[in-house]
Short mmCIF file of C-alpha atoms and ligand atoms in Angstrom, two decimals:
data_model
loop_
_atom_site.label_atom_id
_atom_site.label_comp_id
_atom_site.label_asym_id
_atom_site.label_seq_id
_atom_site.Cartn_x
_atom_site.Cartn_y
_atom_site.Cartn_z
CA MET A 113 118.71 -101.55 -94.79
CA LYS A 114 114.97 -101.84 -94.84
CA THR A 115 113.45 -101.94 -91.30
CA THR A 116 111.24 -104.99 -90.53
CA PRO A 117 107.62 -103.83 -89.74
CA TRP A 118 106.09 -104.69 -86.38
CA HIS A 119 102.66 -106.29 -87.00
CA ILE A 120 100.58 -105.80 -83.85
CA LEU A 121 97.68 -108.39 -83.70
CA GLY A 122 95.07 -106.94 -81.20
CA ALA A 123 94.72 -103.29 -80.72
CA GLY A 124 93.54 -103.42 -77.12
CA SER A 125 95.30 -102.05 -74.15
CA LEU A 126 98.79 -103.69 -74.19
CA GLY A 127 98.86 -103.82 -78.12
CA SER A 128 98.20 -100.14 -78.38
CA LEU A 129 100.64 -99.40 -75.75
CA TRP A 130 103.45 -101.19 -77.65
CA ALA A 131 102.22 -99.87 -81.12
CA THR A 132 102.10 -96.25 -80.08
CA ARG A 133 105.52 -96.31 -78.49
CA LEU A 134 107.06 -98.08 -81.55
CA ALA A 135 105.42 -95.67 -83.87
CA ARG A 136 106.61 -92.69 -81.78
CA ALA A 137 110.20 -93.89 -82.21
CA GLY A 138 109.72 -93.85 -85.99
CA LEU A 139 109.57 -97.55 -86.44
CA PRO A 140 107.17 -99.08 -89.06
CA VAL A 141 104.03 -100.50 -87.36
CA ARG A 142 100.90 -102.12 -88.76
CA LEU A 143 97.84 -102.91 -86.72
CA ILE A 144 95.88 -106.03 -87.56
CA LEU A 145 92.18 -105.56 -86.52
CA ARG A 146 89.50 -108.11 -86.18
CA ASN A 147 87.30 -107.30 -89.11
CA PRO A 148 86.39 -104.75 -91.70
CA SER A 149 83.91 -102.95 -89.36
CA ARG A 150 86.75 -102.44 -86.72
CA LEU A 151 89.07 -101.25 -89.53
CA ALA A 152 86.35 -98.75 -90.67
CA ALA A 153 85.92 -97.65 -87.02
CA TYR A 154 89.65 -97.14 -86.74
CA SER A 155 89.91 -95.19 -89.98
CA ALA A 156 87.13 -92.89 -88.84
CA LYS A 157 89.08 -92.17 -85.62
CA GLY A 158 92.15 -91.37 -87.60
CA GLY A 159 94.78 -93.09 -85.43
CA LEU A 160 95.60 -94.63 -82.19
CA SER A 161 96.03 -92.49 -79.07
CA LEU A 162 98.33 -92.92 -76.08
CA SER A 163 97.86 -90.87 -72.75
CA GLU A 164 100.98 -90.78 -70.55
CA GLN A 165 101.47 -88.43 -67.62
CA GLY A 166 98.55 -86.37 -68.65
CA GLU A 167 99.79 -85.86 -72.16
CA ARG A 168 97.81 -87.36 -75.16
CA ALA A 169 99.18 -88.01 -78.60
CA THR A 170 97.72 -89.62 -81.62
CA PHE A 171 99.59 -91.78 -84.15
CA ALA A 172 98.31 -92.47 -87.65
CA ILE A 173 99.41 -96.11 -87.57
CA PRO A 174 98.46 -98.08 -90.73
CA ALA A 175 95.93 -100.74 -90.07
CA GLN A 176 94.70 -103.91 -91.99
CA THR A 177 92.64 -107.07 -91.35
CA PHE A 178 93.88 -110.61 -91.07
CA ASP A 179 93.48 -111.17 -94.86
CA ALA A 180 95.83 -108.42 -96.03
CA GLN A 181 98.47 -109.62 -98.44
CA GLU A 182 101.58 -108.19 -96.80
CA PRO A 183 103.96 -110.94 -95.40
CA ILE A 184 104.57 -110.93 -91.67
CA GLN A 185 108.14 -111.24 -90.40
CA ARG A 186 107.62 -109.96 -86.83
CA LEU A 187 104.30 -110.38 -85.08
CA LEU A 188 103.27 -109.09 -81.62
CA VAL A 189 100.39 -110.98 -80.37
CA ALA A 190 98.44 -108.77 -77.91
CA CYS A 191 95.04 -110.60 -77.65
CA LYS A 192 93.79 -112.16 -74.42
CA ALA A 193 95.18 -115.65 -73.72
CA TYR A 194 91.92 -117.30 -75.01
CA ASP A 195 91.97 -115.49 -78.26
CA ALA A 196 95.77 -115.93 -79.10
CA GLU A 197 95.63 -119.35 -80.88
CA PRO A 198 92.71 -118.45 -83.21
CA ALA A 199 94.02 -115.00 -83.90
CA VAL A 200 97.42 -116.35 -84.91
CA ALA A 201 95.73 -119.07 -87.04
CA SER A 202 93.97 -116.32 -89.00
CA VAL A 203 97.36 -114.84 -90.05
CA ALA A 204 99.47 -118.06 -90.11
CA SER A 205 99.49 -118.18 -93.98
CA ARG A 206 101.04 -114.67 -94.03
CA LEU A 207 104.02 -115.66 -91.82
CA THR A 208 107.35 -115.75 -93.56
CA SER A 209 109.86 -118.52 -92.94
CA GLY A 210 111.85 -117.54 -89.86
CA ALA A 211 109.07 -115.31 -88.73
CA GLU A 212 109.25 -114.24 -85.07
CA ILE A 213 106.21 -114.11 -82.81
CA LEU A 214 106.21 -112.25 -79.59
CA LEU A 215 103.45 -113.50 -77.12
CA LEU A 216 102.32 -111.05 -74.48
CA GLN A 217 99.66 -113.24 -72.86
CA ASN A 218 99.37 -113.59 -69.17
CA GLY A 219 99.36 -117.10 -67.53
CA LEU A 220 100.50 -120.26 -69.37
CA GLY A 221 99.07 -122.62 -71.90
CA SER A 222 98.29 -120.15 -74.80
CA GLN A 223 101.95 -119.66 -75.70
CA ASP A 224 102.45 -123.52 -76.22
CA ALA A 225 99.26 -123.70 -78.19
CA VAL A 226 100.47 -121.00 -80.60
CA ALA A 227 104.03 -122.59 -80.89
CA ALA A 228 102.44 -125.85 -81.76
CA LEU A 229 100.17 -124.20 -84.44
CA VAL A 230 103.03 -122.43 -86.23
CA PRO A 231 106.25 -124.66 -85.69
CA GLN A 232 108.06 -122.79 -88.45
CA ALA A 233 107.98 -119.58 -86.41
CA ARG A 234 110.32 -118.62 -83.52
CA CYS A 235 108.09 -117.87 -80.43
CA ILE A 236 109.25 -115.48 -77.88
CA PHE A 237 107.46 -115.35 -74.63
CA VAL A 238 107.04 -112.05 -72.73
CA SER A 239 106.13 -111.53 -69.16
CA SER A 240 104.84 -107.99 -68.71
CA THR A 241 104.19 -105.96 -65.59
CA GLU A 242 103.29 -102.77 -67.40
CA GLY A 243 99.81 -101.48 -66.93
CA ALA A 244 97.41 -99.97 -69.55
CA PHE A 245 93.66 -99.57 -69.99
CA ARG A 246 91.46 -98.15 -72.80
CA ASP A 247 89.54 -95.04 -71.90
CA GLU A 248 87.88 -95.13 -75.22
CA ASP A 249 88.06 -96.99 -78.51
CA PHE A 250 91.52 -96.81 -80.02
CA SER A 251 92.74 -94.98 -77.12
CA VAL A 252 95.00 -96.29 -74.27
CA VAL A 253 96.12 -94.85 -70.98
CA PHE A 254 99.60 -95.83 -69.76
CA ALA A 255 98.52 -96.60 -66.16
CA GLY A 256 101.53 -98.39 -64.53
CA GLN A 257 105.17 -98.37 -65.13
CA GLY A 258 106.53 -101.94 -65.19
CA PHE A 259 108.95 -104.15 -67.10
CA ASN A 260 108.98 -106.64 -69.88
CA TRP A 261 111.01 -109.91 -69.52
CA LEU A 262 111.49 -111.63 -72.94
CA GLY A 263 112.99 -115.00 -73.62
CA ASP A 264 112.81 -118.13 -75.85
CA PRO A 265 112.06 -121.40 -74.10
CA GLN A 266 114.03 -123.07 -76.87
CA GLN A 267 117.06 -120.97 -75.66
CA GLY A 268 118.12 -119.29 -78.95
CA ASP A 269 120.14 -116.09 -78.97
CA PRO A 270 118.57 -112.69 -78.20
CA PRO A 271 117.17 -111.07 -81.35
CA GLN A 272 118.89 -108.15 -82.94
CA TRP A 273 115.82 -105.88 -82.76
CA LEU A 274 115.90 -105.63 -78.93
CA ASN A 275 117.59 -102.26 -79.49
CA GLU A 276 114.45 -101.13 -81.21
CA LEU A 277 112.66 -101.54 -77.90
CA THR A 278 115.31 -99.62 -76.19
CA GLY A 279 114.91 -96.72 -78.76
CA ALA A 280 111.13 -96.88 -78.28
CA GLY A 281 111.45 -96.57 -74.44
CA ILE A 282 109.98 -100.02 -73.85
CA PRO A 283 111.72 -101.28 -70.68
CA HIS A 284 112.89 -104.89 -71.25
CA GLN A 285 115.52 -107.51 -70.59
CA TRP A 286 116.29 -110.66 -72.40
CA THR A 287 116.32 -113.77 -70.00
CA SER A 288 117.17 -117.45 -70.40
CA GLU A 289 114.64 -118.00 -67.61
CA ILE A 290 111.42 -116.86 -69.12
CA LEU A 291 109.47 -119.90 -67.89
CA ASP A 292 110.57 -119.30 -64.32
CA ARG A 293 109.11 -115.66 -64.71
CA LEU A 294 105.94 -116.76 -66.29
CA TRP A 295 105.38 -119.44 -63.59
CA ARG A 296 106.18 -116.98 -60.80
CA LYS A 297 103.73 -114.45 -62.07
CA LEU A 298 101.13 -117.16 -62.64
CA ALA A 299 101.57 -118.30 -59.05
CA LEU A 300 101.24 -114.63 -57.75
CA ASN A 301 98.11 -114.16 -59.90
CA CYS A 302 96.59 -117.46 -58.62
CA ALA A 303 97.31 -116.52 -54.95
CA ILE A 304 95.74 -113.06 -55.28
CA ASN A 305 93.29 -112.65 -58.09
CA PRO A 306 90.65 -115.48 -57.45
CA LEU A 307 90.47 -114.52 -53.76
CA THR A 308 89.80 -110.77 -54.60
CA VAL A 309 86.81 -111.99 -56.88
CA LEU A 310 85.40 -114.38 -54.27
CA HIS A 311 85.62 -111.96 -51.29
CA GLY A 312 84.71 -109.07 -53.61
CA CYS A 313 87.62 -106.86 -52.45
CA ARG A 314 90.70 -104.86 -53.26
CA ASN A 315 94.07 -106.50 -53.08
CA GLY A 316 94.87 -104.93 -49.70
CA GLU A 317 91.78 -106.28 -48.11
CA LEU A 318 93.23 -109.81 -48.45
CA GLN A 319 95.26 -108.97 -45.30
CA ALA A 320 92.21 -109.73 -43.41
CA HIS A 321 92.33 -113.28 -45.03
CA ALA A 322 96.09 -113.82 -44.34
CA GLU A 323 95.63 -117.47 -43.15
CA GLU A 324 93.81 -118.36 -46.45
CA VAL A 325 96.46 -116.66 -48.49
CA ARG A 326 99.21 -118.46 -46.52
CA ALA A 327 97.54 -121.83 -47.07
CA LEU A 328 97.17 -121.22 -50.78
CA CYS A 329 100.86 -120.19 -51.08
CA ASP A 330 101.88 -123.49 -49.34
CA GLU A 331 100.04 -125.44 -51.94
CA LEU A 332 101.39 -123.22 -54.76
CA VAL A 333 104.94 -123.80 -53.61
CA ARG A 334 104.27 -127.48 -53.67
CA VAL A 335 102.93 -127.49 -57.20
CA LEU A 336 105.72 -125.43 -58.55
CA GLN A 337 108.25 -127.77 -56.94
CA SER A 338 106.46 -130.87 -58.25
CA CYS A 339 106.26 -129.59 -61.78
CA GLY A 340 109.82 -128.75 -62.17
CA GLN A 341 109.76 -125.02 -61.29
CA PRO A 342 111.51 -124.82 -57.87
CA GLN A 343 112.99 -121.44 -58.78
CA ALA A 344 109.61 -119.93 -59.11
CA ALA A 345 108.69 -121.15 -55.57
CA ILE A 346 111.45 -119.37 -53.73
CA GLY A 347 110.01 -116.78 -51.28
CA LEU A 348 106.58 -116.99 -52.91
CA GLN A 349 104.54 -116.26 -49.79
CA GLU A 350 106.71 -113.27 -48.80
CA GLU A 351 106.32 -111.79 -52.32
CA VAL A 352 102.64 -112.35 -52.34
CA MET A 353 102.26 -110.43 -49.06
CA ARG A 354 104.57 -107.68 -50.45
CA VAL A 355 102.45 -107.33 -53.63
CA ILE A 356 99.12 -107.28 -51.57
CA GLU A 357 100.66 -104.47 -49.49
CA ALA A 358 102.17 -102.55 -52.48
CA THR A 359 98.95 -102.78 -54.52
CA ALA A 360 96.53 -102.56 -51.57
CA ALA A 361 94.34 -99.81 -53.15
CA ASN A 362 94.04 -101.69 -56.55
CA TYR A 363 91.47 -104.08 -57.79
CA SER A 364 93.16 -107.15 -59.44
CA SER A 365 92.85 -107.53 -63.20
CA MET A 366 90.41 -110.69 -62.58
CA TYR A 367 88.38 -108.70 -60.25
CA GLN A 368 88.15 -105.80 -62.88
CA ASP A 369 87.27 -108.39 -65.68
CA VAL A 370 84.37 -109.84 -63.50
CA ALA A 371 83.13 -106.51 -62.46
CA GLN A 372 83.00 -105.29 -66.12
CA GLY A 373 81.27 -108.52 -67.27
CA ARG A 374 84.35 -109.60 -69.22
CA ARG A 375 85.61 -113.21 -69.77
CA THR A 376 88.54 -113.86 -67.47
CA GLU A 377 91.78 -115.82 -68.26
CA ILE A 378 90.95 -118.34 -65.54
CA SER A 379 91.88 -121.37 -67.71
CA TYR A 380 95.48 -120.04 -68.28
CA LEU A 381 95.97 -119.23 -64.56
CA LEU A 382 94.18 -121.41 -62.04
CA GLY A 383 93.10 -123.94 -64.78
CA HIS A 384 96.69 -124.41 -65.87
CA LEU A 385 98.01 -124.69 -62.46
CA CYS A 386 95.44 -127.33 -61.34
CA LYS A 387 96.04 -129.38 -64.59
CA ALA A 388 99.78 -129.24 -64.02
CA ALA A 389 99.26 -130.37 -60.42
CA ALA A 390 97.11 -133.27 -61.56
CA LEU A 391 99.69 -134.31 -64.10
CA SER A 392 102.48 -134.32 -61.50
CA GLY A 393 100.36 -136.17 -58.91
CA CYS A 394 100.37 -133.18 -56.56
CA ASP A 395 97.46 -132.86 -54.18
CA VAL A 396 95.98 -129.37 -54.45
CA ARG A 397 92.74 -129.61 -52.42
CA LEU A 398 92.53 -125.91 -51.60
CA LEU A 399 93.50 -124.66 -55.19
CA ASN A 400 90.86 -127.06 -56.63
CA ARG A 401 88.19 -125.84 -54.22
CA ILE A 402 89.00 -122.27 -55.09
CA ARG A 403 88.80 -122.94 -58.80
CA THR A 404 85.33 -124.59 -58.41
CA ARG A 405 84.07 -121.75 -56.37
CA LEU A 406 85.38 -119.29 -58.94
CA ILE A 407 83.77 -121.27 -61.72
CA ASP A 408 80.38 -121.21 -59.85
CA HIS A 409 80.79 -117.48 -59.22
CA LEU A 410 81.57 -116.75 -63.01
CA SER A 411 78.59 -119.09 -64.05
CA GLY A 412 76.24 -117.22 -61.61
CA LYS A 413 77.19 -113.98 -63.35
CA GLY A 414 76.58 -115.51 -66.78
CA LEU A 415 80.39 -115.47 -67.60
CA PRO A 416 82.35 -118.13 -69.34
CA SER A 417 84.16 -120.36 -66.86
CA ASN A 418 86.88 -121.37 -69.34
P1 LIG B 69 92.56 -106.20 -74.42
O1 LIG B 69 91.20 -106.87 -74.37
O2 LIG B 69 92.48 -104.81 -74.01
O3 LIG B 69 92.98 -106.34 -75.85
C1 LIG B 69 92.88 -107.50 -76.60
C2 LIG B 69 92.57 -107.09 -78.10
O4 LIG B 69 92.78 -108.28 -78.97
C3 LIG B 69 91.17 -106.47 -78.27
O5 LIG B 69 91.12 -105.35 -78.91
C4 LIG B 69 90.48 -107.50 -79.12
O6 LIG B 69 89.53 -107.06 -80.01
C5 LIG B 69 91.84 -108.09 -79.97
N1 LIG B 69 91.58 -109.30 -80.70
C6 LIG B 69 91.13 -110.51 -80.19
N2 LIG B 69 91.11 -111.45 -81.16
C7 LIG B 69 91.60 -110.75 -82.12
C8 LIG B 69 91.67 -111.26 -83.64
N3 LIG B 69 91.49 -112.48 -83.97
N4 LIG B 69 92.25 -110.34 -84.45
C9 LIG B 69 92.56 -109.07 -84.13
N5 LIG B 69 92.42 -108.58 -82.86
C10 LIG B 69 91.90 -109.44 -81.91
O7 LIG B 69 93.57 -107.04 -73.50
P2 LIG B 69 94.89 -106.51 -72.79
O8 LIG B 69 94.45 -105.95 -71.54
O9 LIG B 69 95.61 -105.71 -73.82
O10 LIG B 69 95.58 -107.93 -72.58
C11 LIG B 69 96.30 -108.71 -73.59
C12 LIG B 69 97.14 -109.75 -72.69
O11 LIG B 69 98.14 -109.04 -71.98
C13 LIG B 69 96.43 -110.46 -71.80
O12 LIG B 69 96.76 -111.80 -71.68
C14 LIG B 69 96.66 -109.81 -70.37
O13 LIG B 69 96.46 -110.64 -69.36
C15 LIG B 69 98.07 -109.43 -70.66
N6 LIG B 69 98.44 -108.24 -69.77
C16 LIG B 69 97.73 -107.08 -69.81
C17 LIG B 69 98.21 -105.95 -69.04
C18 LIG B 69 97.34 -104.66 -69.07
O14 LIG B 69 97.65 -103.74 -68.28
N7 LIG B 69 96.37 -104.50 -69.93
C19 LIG B 69 99.30 -106.09 -68.23
C20 LIG B 69 100.01 -107.28 -68.34
C21 LIG B 69 99.65 -108.32 -69.08
O1 LIG B 70 99.14 -108.79 -61.75
C1 LIG B 70 98.24 -108.67 -60.91
C2 LIG B 70 96.86 -108.58 -61.51
O2 LIG B 70 96.03 -107.94 -60.85
O3 LIG B 70 96.66 -109.31 -62.43
C3 LIG B 70 98.58 -108.32 -59.43
C4 LIG B 70 98.36 -106.92 -59.05
C5 LIG B 70 100.04 -108.77 -59.21
C6 LIG B 70 97.67 -109.20 -58.60
O4 LIG B 70 97.82 -110.56 -58.80
#
């Protein structure tokens, strides 16, 4: 039987981490790059590199642009949340009937936008705690062991190809509660990331602002409960404190985005949360204030606030 190719849309940190591990397991992988100049740069480089535990290996994974002819049956979307919808739109005409799309984006909002754009496809949401960064163009460093939760909010059966992830050494589990997972991670990110940007500090230094974190967690718990996510609210404050301690020496992903002058995913984190709170009539004064301060901070640095 012919194996279905994995089309990877976005060869950044996480996309490269998935692509190289799938290719290393002998699975057919295709990278979809932004434009002909990215394709030329990739061809000149000769492949995609993965550094793991000090070992570096390069994989000559075939690449193409959005306008290639090959039909797409399985698509892994590895762009940032704000790029996911336009990126999928660029390949929508290539999706087969019954195509499956895995969405790796952090936060919430981008997944529903993609699902609405391509209702003929099955959208599988992924919540990933793995860590990766690019040390140079088309080269990724596997920086943090983690886990991938996969699920279908429409509650279909687990797909057959999960065994391919096992074969590729991609840690994962299928869950019927993917939305709980995504909401929980969103709440954790909203409790930690904006404050690290506003206080200009590592995660651990938030221990000195414990009262502020606690007050934020109280509001987050109320939002989760009022918008139908009570599971995601259980023990939130304790987990936030545990994560702050366990990642004390790290800079949050939002802090790193701002420090490097990159656009943040604020709209899909605090933005999504404040919108959900408003829709459910939940008063979130503190979260709204932090969102406004963050927007001002980003604007002051010349960064987009959406
Ligand atoms: P990244 O910026 O490293 O990679 C995104 C890639 O998508 C870039 O190479 C960009 O050029 C490409 N892209 C954008 N639009 C495209 C298009 N139309 N066609 C083709 N390529 C396009 O981002 P990342 O760090 O890999 O993050 C991706 C998502 O995964 C984010 O939502 C992030 O929050 C989430 N995430 C990342 C990590 C991590 O460790 N990097 C961990 C967990 C979750
Ligand atoms: O996921 C994170 C991030 O930095 O984005 C943690 C470390 C949990 C902080 O919110």
